Amino acid sequence: MKIVFTKGSAKHDLMEVFQASGAPQRVECPKQGIIPHDMVHFAVESTLQARGFLGRVRDGETAGFRMAAEAESDGVERLVEVIQGDAWSGGQTPATELLAMYQVTCAARQCPMLALDEAAVDAVRACMTDLSARWAGLPVGGRLELVL
């Protein structure tokens, strides 16, 4: 599945999802000062080979803001929240502390955690660093194409 992010000029960026069958799906992504939320999903899902929002879209679900609960996908969403929060504050939180925050977040939302270690967190962060640099280098209207 091809995913294209287009940098917007106002309050939103755009994500388009292209699959072999059907018309592309479009999702407006509110700007948040870092890469778009769904690009954080790409970093987590592609690095960990985990099925979250983008994996569910790839498997045929509609790209919407509300999806039915699903254990692995819910665990991915909680991790995306933790990684995104860390990125907002500079991305320097030690991996052990991020894992502890992930555990607390999953417990609060009553969803199972993904099996992760510090190396997995470091790998996701490396992907985030790459995506962030590529995204920052784009002008308004610029596009970043990814494949999941």
Backbone as a printed PyTorch tensor [residue, N CA C, xyz], in Angstrom:
tensor([[[  0.8520,  -1.1670,   0.0000],
         [  0.0000,   0.0000,   0.0000],
         [  0.9000,   1.2330,   0.0000]],

        [[  0.5870,   2.1720,  -0.8830],
         [  1.3430,   3.4220,  -0.9530],
         [  0.6140,   4.4800,  -0.1290]],

        [[  1.3880,   5.2200,   0.6530],
         [  0.8630,   6.2940,   1.4910],
         [  1.6040,   7.5650,   1.0880]],

        [[  0.8480,   8.6070,   0.7610],
         [  1.4520,   9.8750,   0.3570],
         [  0.9940,  10.9640,   1.3220]],

        [[  1.9630,  11.5990,   1.9570],
         [  1.6970,  12.7390,   2.8290],
         [  2.0590,  14.0070,   2.0590]],

        [[  1.1500,  14.9800,   2.0610],
         [  1.3810,  16.2660,   1.4050],
         [  1.3620,  17.3570,   2.4650]],

        [[  2.4230,  18.1700,   2.4780],
         [  2.5330,  19.2370,   3.4760],
         [  1.5800,  20.3730,   3.1130]],

        [[  0.6920,  20.6850,   4.0390],
         [ -0.2860,  21.7460,   3.8240],
         [  0.2320,  23.1050,   4.2610]],

        [[ -0.5030,  24.1480,   3.8560],
         [ -0.0960,  25.5120,   4.1960],
         [ -0.8370,  26.0580,   5.4080]],

        [[ -1.9340,  25.4410,   5.7700],
         [ -2.7490,  25.9770,   6.8600],
         [ -2.6830,  25.0580,   8.0760]],

        [[ -3.8240,  24.6360,   8.5640],
         [ -3.8920,  23.8540,   9.7960],
         [ -3.7670,  22.3530,   9.5870]],

        [[ -3.7770,  21.8990,   8.3410],
         [ -3.7700,  20.4600,   8.0800],
         [ -2.7530,  20.0860,   7.0090]],

        [[ -2.2280,  18.8840,   7.1650],
         [ -1.5020,  18.2150,   6.1050],
         [ -2.4790,  17.1870,   5.5410]],

        [[ -2.0920,  16.4700,   4.5120],
         [ -2.9800,  15.5010,   3.8870],
         [ -2.2800,  14.1580,   3.7820]],

        [[ -3.0120,  13.0970,   4.1000],
         [ -2.5370,  11.7370,   3.8570],
         [ -3.4730,  11.1040,   2.8380]],

        [[ -2.8890,  10.5220,   1.8020],
         [ -3.6530,   9.7600,   0.8220],
         [ -3.1340,   8.3350,   0.8360]],

        [[ -4.0710,   7.3900,   0.8230],
         [ -3.7290,   5.9730,   0.8410],
         [ -4.1610,   5.3800,  -0.4930]],

        [[ -3.2080,   4.7750,  -1.1950],
         [ -3.4720,   4.1860,  -2.5020],
         [ -3.3160,   2.6750,  -2.4100]],

        [[ -4.3720,   1.9750,  -2.7900],
         [ -4.3450,   0.5180,  -2.8110],
         [ -4.5830,   0.0440,  -4.2350]],

        [[ -4.2700,  -1.2220,  -4.5020],
         [ -4.4270,  -1.7730,  -5.8440],
         [ -5.8630,  -1.6420,  -6.3440]],

        [[ -6.8070,  -1.8170,  -5.4560],
         [ -8.2100,  -1.7190,  -5.8610],
         [ -8.8690,  -0.5390,  -5.1570]],

        [[ -9.7090,   0.1600,  -5.8730],
         [-10.4650,   1.2440,  -5.2610],
         [ -9.8080,   2.5980,  -5.3790]],

        [[-10.6070,   3.6030,  -5.0980],
         [-10.1360,   4.9870,  -5.1390],
         [ -9.2620,   5.2730,  -3.9220]],

        [[ -8.3640,   6.2410,  -4.0390],
         [ -7.5380,   6.5890,  -2.8760],
         [ -8.3990,   7.1170,  -1.7320]],

        [[ -7.9610,   6.8400,  -0.5260],
         [ -8.6220,   7.3850,   0.6590],
         [ -7.8090,   8.5910,   1.1230]],

        [[ -8.5110,   9.6400,   1.5210],
         [ -7.8640,  10.8870,   1.9350],
         [ -8.2090,  11.1800,   3.3890]],

        [[ -7.1960,  11.5640,   4.1580],
         [ -7.3850,  11.9130,   5.5660],
         [ -6.6490,  13.2240,   5.8280]],

        [[ -7.3680,  14.2070,   6.3610],
         [ -6.7140,  15.4440,   6.7810],
         [ -6.0360,  15.1980,   8.1220]],

        [[ -4.7920,  15.6230,   8.2280],
         [ -3.9970,  15.4190,   9.4420],
         [ -3.7290,  16.7820,  10.0800]],

        [[ -4.3020,  17.0520,  11.2520],
         [ -4.0270,  18.3360,  11.9040],
         [ -2.5250,  18.5150,  12.1450]],

        [[ -2.0330,  19.7100,  11.8410],
         [ -0.6140,  19.9860,  12.1010],
         [ -0.3820,  19.9600,  13.6080]],

        [[  0.7820,  19.4100,  14.0120],
         [  1.0580,  19.2820,  15.4390],
         [  2.4940,  19.6480,  15.8110]],

        [[  3.2170,  20.2730,  14.8990],
         [  4.5680,  20.7150,  15.2110],
         [  5.6420,  19.6610,  14.9930]],

        [[  5.2280,  18.4340,  14.7720],
         [  6.1420,  17.3400,  14.4200],
         [  5.5450,  16.6850,  13.1780]],

        [[  6.0220,  15.5130,  12.8170],
         [  5.4240,  14.8190,  11.6800],
         [  3.9580,  14.5010,  11.9840]],

        [[  3.1330,  14.3190,  10.9440],
         [  1.7220,  14.0020,  11.1800],
         [  1.5390,  12.7230,  12.0070]],

        [[  0.4570,  12.6970,  12.7720],
         [  0.1400,  11.5420,  13.6240],
         [  0.1840,  10.2310,  12.8370]],

        [[ -0.3930,  10.2300,  11.6430],
         [ -0.4260,   8.9890,  10.8770],
         [  0.9460,   8.6100,  10.3280]],

        [[  1.8690,   9.5610,  10.2480],
         [  3.2430,   9.2310,   9.8870],
         [  3.9510,   8.5780,  11.0810]],

        [[  3.5700,   8.9710,  12.2960],
         [  4.0780,   8.2760,  13.4850],
         [  3.5880,   6.8280,  13.4490]],

        [[  2.3300,   6.6300,  13.0400],
         [  1.8240,   5.2640,  12.8610],
         [  2.7130,   4.4930,  11.9010]],

        [[  3.0820,   5.1220,  10.7890],
         [  3.9410,   4.4420,   9.8250],
         [  5.2540,   4.0270,  10.4810]],

        [[  5.8620,   4.9280,  11.2450],
         [  7.1330,   4.6140,  11.9090],
         [  6.9890,   3.4060,  12.8230]],

        [[  5.9350,   3.3880,  13.6290],
         [  5.7190,   2.2850,  14.5700],
         [  5.3800,   0.9950,  13.8270]],

        [[  4.4030,   1.0600,  12.9370],
         [  3.9190,  -0.1550,  12.2780],
         [  4.9480,  -0.7630,  11.3370]],

        [[  5.6450,   0.0700,  10.5700],
         [  6.6240,  -0.4790,   9.6280],
         [  7.8570,  -1.0110,  10.3540]],

        [[  8.2760,  -0.3400,  11.4010],
         [  9.4640,  -0.7710,  12.1410],
         [  9.2070,  -2.0510,  12.9200]],

        [[  8.0560,  -2.1250,  13.5750],
         [  7.7570,  -3.2680,  14.4490],
         [  6.9620,  -4.3680,  13.7560]],

        [[  6.5920,  -4.1360,  12.4910],
         [  5.7440,  -5.0890,  11.7650],
         [  4.4830,  -5.3950,  12.5730]],

        [[  3.8840,  -4.3430,  13.1080],
         [  2.6800,  -4.4590,  13.9330],
         [  1.4880,  -3.9240,  13.1470]],

        [[  0.3320,  -4.4810,  13.4120],
         [ -0.8890,  -4.0970,  12.6950],
         [ -1.6590,  -3.0690,  13.5100]],

        [[ -1.5860,  -1.8300,  13.0550],
         [ -2.3320,  -0.7460,  13.6760],
         [ -3.2810,  -0.1350,  12.6650]],

        [[ -3.5070,   1.1640,  12.7900],
         [ -4.4240,   1.8810,  11.9060],
         [ -4.0900,   1.6550,  10.4350]],

        [[ -2.8340,   1.8750,  10.0510],
         [ -2.4620,   1.7380,   8.6420],
         [ -2.5560,   0.2940,   8.1670]],

        [[ -2.1780,  -0.6460,   9.0050],
         [ -2.3060,  -2.0570,   8.6480],
         [ -3.7550,  -2.4550,   8.4440]],

        [[ -4.6210,  -1.9150,   9.2500],
         [ -6.0500,  -2.2100,   9.1170],
         [ -6.5960,  -1.6160,   7.8170]],

        [[ -6.1370,  -0.4180,   7.4630],
         [ -6.5450,   0.1810,   6.1890],
         [ -6.0060,  -0.6660,   5.0370]],

        [[ -4.7480,  -1.0740,   5.1310],
         [ -4.1580,  -1.9370,   4.1010],
         [ -4.9720,  -3.2200,   3.9270]],

        [[ -5.5140,  -3.7190,   5.0430],
         [ -6.2790,  -4.9670,   5.0080],
         [ -7.7450,  -4.7660,   4.6340]],

        [[ -8.1230,  -3.5280,   4.2690],
         [ -9.4590,  -3.3180,   3.7310],
         [-10.3970,  -2.4260,   4.5170]],

        [[-10.0180,  -2.0010,   5.7200],
         [-10.9010,  -1.1200,   6.4840],
         [-10.8090,   0.3080,   5.9450]],

        [[-11.8450,   1.0770,   6.1830],
         [-11.8750,   2.4760,   5.7710],
         [-11.0050,   3.3030,   6.7110]],

        [[-10.2580,   4.2340,   6.1400],
         [ -9.3990,   5.1250,   6.9270],
         [-10.2740,   6.1540,   7.6250]],

        [[-10.7050,   5.8360,   8.8400],
         [-11.5660,   6.7250,   9.6040],
         [-10.9900,   6.9900,  10.9750]],

        [[-11.5920,   7.9430,  11.6740],
         [-11.0990,   8.2990,  13.0020],
         [-11.5500,   7.3230,  14.0720]],

        [[-12.5670,   6.5420,  13.8070],
         [-13.0610,   5.5610,  14.7760],
         [-13.0410,   4.1810,  14.1430]],

        [[-12.3630,   3.2720,  14.7930],
         [-12.3460,   1.8790,  14.3590],
         [-12.7400,   1.0260,  15.5500]],

        [[-13.2760,  -0.1460,  15.2660],
         [-13.6410,  -1.0670,  16.3430],
         [-12.3860,  -1.4680,  17.1130]],

        [[-12.5600,  -1.7280,  18.3990],
         [-11.4350,  -2.1560,  19.2350],
         [-10.8480,  -3.4580,  18.6980]],

        [[ -9.5220,  -3.5490,  18.7600],
         [ -8.7940,  -4.7440,  18.3360],
         [ -7.4820,  -4.7320,  19.1190]],

        [[ -7.1640,  -5.8240,  19.7730],
         [ -6.0560,  -5.8520,  20.7360],
         [ -4.7420,  -5.2980,  20.1790]],

        [[ -4.2350,  -5.8510,  19.0850],
         [ -2.9430,  -5.4020,  18.5740],
         [ -3.0070,  -3.9420,  18.1230]],

        [[ -4.0600,  -3.5940,  17.4180],
         [ -4.2260,  -2.2290,  16.9300],
         [ -4.3130,  -1.2310,  18.0860]],

        [[ -5.0130,  -1.6120,  19.1500],
         [ -5.1130,  -0.7370,  20.3200],
         [ -3.7470,  -0.5500,  20.9780]],

        [[ -2.9630,  -1.6230,  21.0570],
         [ -1.6130,  -1.5260,  21.6040],
         [ -0.7190,  -0.6360,  20.7590]],

        [[ -0.8860,  -0.7140,  19.4340],
         [ -0.1320,   0.1630,  18.5340],
         [ -0.5200,   1.6180,  18.7830]],

        [[ -1.8190,   1.8820,  18.8990],
         [ -2.2840,   3.2630,  19.1090],
         [ -1.7140,   3.8470,  20.3990]],

        [[ -1.6830,   3.0650,  21.4680],
         [ -1.1120,   3.5500,  22.7290],
         [  0.3730,   3.8550,  22.5530]],

        [[  1.1000,   3.0040,  21.8260],
         [  2.5270,   3.2490,  21.6010],
         [  2.7260,   4.5020,  20.7540]],

        [[  1.9060,   4.6790,  19.7340],
         [  1.9810,   5.8910,  18.9130],
         [  1.7880,   7.1250,  19.7920]],

        [[  0.8300,   7.0840,  20.7080],
         [  0.5990,   8.2120,  21.6120],
         [  1.8400,   8.5180,  22.4510]],

        [[  2.4720,   7.4850,  22.9730],
         [  3.6560,   7.6720,  23.8220],
         [  4.8290,   8.2140,  23.0020]],

        [[  5.0670,   7.6350,  21.8280],
         [  6.1660,   8.0780,  20.9570],
         [  5.9220,   9.5160,  20.4920]],

        [[  4.6830,   9.8150,  20.1410],
         [  4.3260,  11.1640,  19.6960],
         [  4.5270,  12.1770,  20.8250]],

        [[  4.0830,  11.8440,  22.0170],
         [  4.2740,  12.7340,  23.1610],
         [  5.7440,  12.9960,  23.4300]],

        [[  6.5490,  11.9590,  23.3080],
         [  7.9870,  12.1170,  23.4910],
         [  8.5710,  13.0320,  22.4120]],

        [[  8.1100,  12.8690,  21.1800],
         [  8.6030,  13.7110,  20.0800],
         [  8.2580,  15.1790,  20.3130]],

        [[  7.0710,  15.4430,  20.8570],
         [  6.6840,  16.8290,  21.1570],
         [  7.6510,  17.4670,  22.1440]],

        [[  8.2170,  16.6630,  23.0430],
         [  9.1090,  17.2180,  24.0690],
         [ 10.5850,  17.0180,  23.7300]],

        [[ 10.8850,  16.7730,  22.4680],
         [ 12.2710,  16.7020,  22.0330],
         [ 12.8160,  15.3150,  21.7810]],

        [[ 12.0750,  14.2720,  22.1390],
         [ 12.4730,  12.9030,  21.8210],
         [ 13.6790,  12.3870,  22.5770]],

        [[ 13.8960,  12.8660,  23.7920],
         [ 15.0840,  12.4660,  24.5510],
         [ 14.7920,  11.5930,  25.7670]],

        [[ 13.5420,  11.2050,  25.9620],
         [ 13.1990,  10.3720,  27.1160],
         [ 13.9010,   9.0240,  26.9920]],

        [[ 14.5650,   8.5430,  28.0410],
         [ 15.2090,   7.2250,  27.9630],
         [ 14.1940,   6.1340,  27.5820]],

        [[ 14.6480,   5.1810,  26.7890],
         [ 13.7620,   4.1110,  26.3070],
         [ 13.0860,   3.3750,  27.4570]],

        [[ 13.8020,   3.1760,  28.5600],
         [ 13.1900,   2.4780,  29.7000],
         [ 12.0070,   3.2670,  30.2550]],

        [[ 12.1250,   4.5900,  30.2750],
         [ 11.0220,   5.4240,  30.7580],
         [  9.8530,   5.4310,  29.7770]],

        [[ 10.1530,   5.4090,  28.4780],
         [  9.0750,   5.3220,  27.4870],
         [  8.3170,   4.0110,  27.6280]],

        [[  9.0420,   2.9310,  27.8570],
         [  8.3890,   1.6320,  28.0470],
         [  7.5160,   1.6400,  29.2960]],

        [[  7.9750,   2.2950,  30.3510],
         [  7.1720,   2.4000,  31.5710],
         [  5.9130,   3.2310,  31.3160]],

        [[  6.0500,   4.3260,  30.5780],
         [  4.8890,   5.1500,  30.2340],
         [  3.9170,   4.3600,  29.3560]],

        [[  4.4410,   3.5790,  28.4440],
         [  3.6060,   2.7340,  27.5870],
         [  2.8220,   1.7350,  28.4400]],

        [[  3.4810,   1.1540,  29.4250],
         [  2.8100,   0.2040,  30.3190],
         [  1.6680,   0.8870,  31.0720]],

        [[  1.9140,   2.0740,  31.6040],
         [  0.8870,   2.8280,  32.3310],
         [ -0.2750,   3.1840,  31.3970]],

        [[  0.0510,   3.6280,  30.1920],
         [ -0.9770,   4.0110,  29.2190],
         [ -1.8530,   2.8240,  28.8490]],

        [[ -1.2360,   1.6850,  28.5990],
         [ -2.0110,   0.4840,  28.2590],
         [ -2.8720,   0.0370,  29.4380]],

        [[ -2.3310,   0.1000,  30.6340],
         [ -3.1040,  -0.2900,  31.8210],
         [ -4.3070,   0.6340,  31.9980]],

        [[ -4.1090,   1.9300,  31.7970],
         [ -5.1980,   2.8940,  31.9530],
         [ -6.2990,   2.6740,  30.9250]],

        [[ -5.9230,   2.2450,  29.7340],
         [ -6.8950,   2.0210,  28.6610],
         [ -7.3300,   0.5630,  28.5690]],

        [[ -6.8000,  -0.2590,  29.4640],
         [ -7.1300,  -1.6890,  29.5170],
         [ -6.9280,  -2.3750,  28.1660]],

        [[ -5.7380,  -2.1750,  27.6180],
         [ -5.4050,  -2.8590,  26.3650],
         [ -4.0530,  -3.5460,  26.5260]],

        [[ -3.8710,  -4.6640,  25.8380],
         [ -2.6040,  -5.3780,  25.9610],
         [ -1.4540,  -4.6090,  25.3040]],

        [[ -0.2870,  -4.7290,  25.9120],
         [  0.9190,  -4.1110,  25.3650],
         [  1.4810,  -4.9790,  24.2500]],

        [[  2.1600,  -4.3430,  23.3050],
         [  2.9700,  -5.0780,  22.3490],
         [  4.2170,  -5.5560,  23.0890]],

        [[  4.7970,  -6.6470,  22.6500],
         [  6.0510,  -7.1320,  23.2350],
         [  7.1860,  -6.2420,  22.7090]],

        [[  7.7370,  -5.4180,  23.5860],
         [  8.7610,  -4.4480,  23.1880],
         [  9.9360,  -4.4750,  24.1390]],

        [[ 11.0760,  -4.0500,  23.6210],
         [ 12.2440,  -3.8400,  24.4630],
         [ 12.8840,  -2.5140,  24.0430]],

        [[ 13.9790,  -2.1610,  24.6990],
         [ 14.6380,  -0.8900,  24.4020],
         [ 15.1170,  -0.8170,  22.9560]],

        [[ 15.5710,  -1.9290,  22.4010],
         [ 16.0320,  -1.9360,  21.0090],
         [ 14.8900,  -1.6000,  20.0540]],

        [[ 13.6880,  -2.0780,  20.3530],
         [ 12.5260,  -1.7680,  19.5120],
         [ 12.2070,  -0.2760,  19.5710]],

        [[ 12.2560,   0.2940,  20.7670],
         [ 12.0160,   1.7360,  20.9210],
         [ 13.0700,   2.5190,  20.1410]],

        [[ 14.3240,   2.1150,  20.2440],
         [ 15.4010,   2.7960,  19.5210],
         [ 15.2010,   2.7000,  18.0090]],

        [[ 14.7300,   1.5610,  17.5260],
         [ 14.4840,   1.3850,  16.0920],
         [ 13.3500,   2.2960,  15.6170]],

        [[ 12.2850,   2.3960,  16.4010],
         [ 11.1800,   3.3020,  16.0480],
         [ 11.6880,   4.7400,  16.0360]],

        [[ 12.4850,   5.0990,  17.0210],
         [ 13.0320,   6.4590,  17.0720],
         [ 13.9180,   6.7570,  15.8660]],

        [[ 14.6950,   5.7900,  15.4260],
         [ 15.5420,   5.9950,  14.2480],
         [ 14.6750,   6.2650,  13.0190]],

        [[ 13.5950,   5.5340,  12.8860],
         [ 12.6600,   5.7630,  11.7810],
         [ 12.0260,   7.1480,  11.9000]],

        [[ 11.6380,   7.5270,  13.1140],
         [ 11.0520,   8.8550,  13.3460],
         [ 12.0440,   9.9610,  12.9620]],

        [[ 13.3030,   9.7790,  13.3110],
         [ 14.3310,  10.7720,  12.9870],
         [ 14.4560,  10.9370,  11.4810]],

        [[ 14.4750,   9.8140,  10.7660],
         [ 14.5610,   9.8480,   9.3070],
         [ 13.3360,  10.5360,   8.7020]],

        [[ 12.1480,  10.1230,   9.1270],
         [ 10.9200,  10.7210,   8.5950],
         [ 10.8440,  12.2100,   8.9190]],

        [[ 11.2450,  12.5800,  10.1290],
         [ 11.2090,  13.9890,  10.5400],
         [ 12.1140,  14.8440,   9.6620]],

        [[ 13.3060,  14.3490,   9.3710],
         [ 14.2400,  15.0920,   8.5230],
         [ 13.6910,  15.2280,   7.1050]],

        [[ 13.1450,  14.1580,   6.5870],
         [ 12.5800,  14.2000,   5.2350],
         [ 11.3870,  15.1520,   5.1730]],

        [[ 10.5220,  15.1130,   6.1920],
         [  9.3380,  15.9650,   6.2450],
         [  9.7390,  17.4360,   6.3860]],

        [[ 10.6910,  17.7210,   7.2570],
         [ 11.1290,  19.1030,   7.4790],
         [ 11.7240,  19.7130,   6.2110]],

        [[ 12.3200,  18.8870,   5.3700],
         [ 12.9400,  19.3730,   4.1440],
         [ 11.9750,  19.6710,   3.0150]],

        [[ 10.7020,  19.3650,   3.2070],
         [  9.7160,  19.5900,   2.1470],
         [  9.1240,  20.9910,   2.2230]],

        [[  8.8840,  21.6100,   1.0640],
         [  8.1540,  22.8760,   1.0600],
         [  6.6540,  22.6010,   1.1930]],

        [[  5.8740,  23.6380,   1.4340],
         [  4.4190,  23.4950,   1.4050],
         [  4.0350,  22.9460,   0.0310]],

        [[  3.1960,  21.9390,   0.0300],
         [  2.8070,  21.2700,  -1.2110],
         [  3.7020,  20.0900,  -1.5520]],

        [[  4.8330,  19.9590,  -0.8370],
         [  5.7360,  18.8380,  -1.0610],
         [  5.1150,  17.5370,  -0.5860]],

        [[  5.5460,  16.4360,  -1.2010],
         [  4.9560,  15.1290,  -0.9110],
         [  6.0250,  14.1390,  -0.4610]],

        [[  5.6570,  13.3160,   0.5000],
         [  6.5150,  12.2370,   0.9800],
         [  5.7700,  10.9340,   0.7450]],

        [[  6.3340,  10.0640,  -0.0960],
         [  5.7030,   8.7920,  -0.4340],
         [  6.3430,   7.6680,   0.3670]],

        [[  5.4940,   6.8460,   0.9820],
         [  5.9320,   5.7160,   1.7980],
         [  5.1810,   4.4690,   1.3500]],

        [[  5.7420,   3.3100,   1.6210],
         [  5.0870,   2.0470,   1.2720],
         [  5.0340,   1.1640,   2.5060]],

        [[  3.8310,   0.6690,   2.7970],
         [  3.6410,  -0.2490,   3.9290],
         [  3.2380,  -1.5990,   3.3770]]])
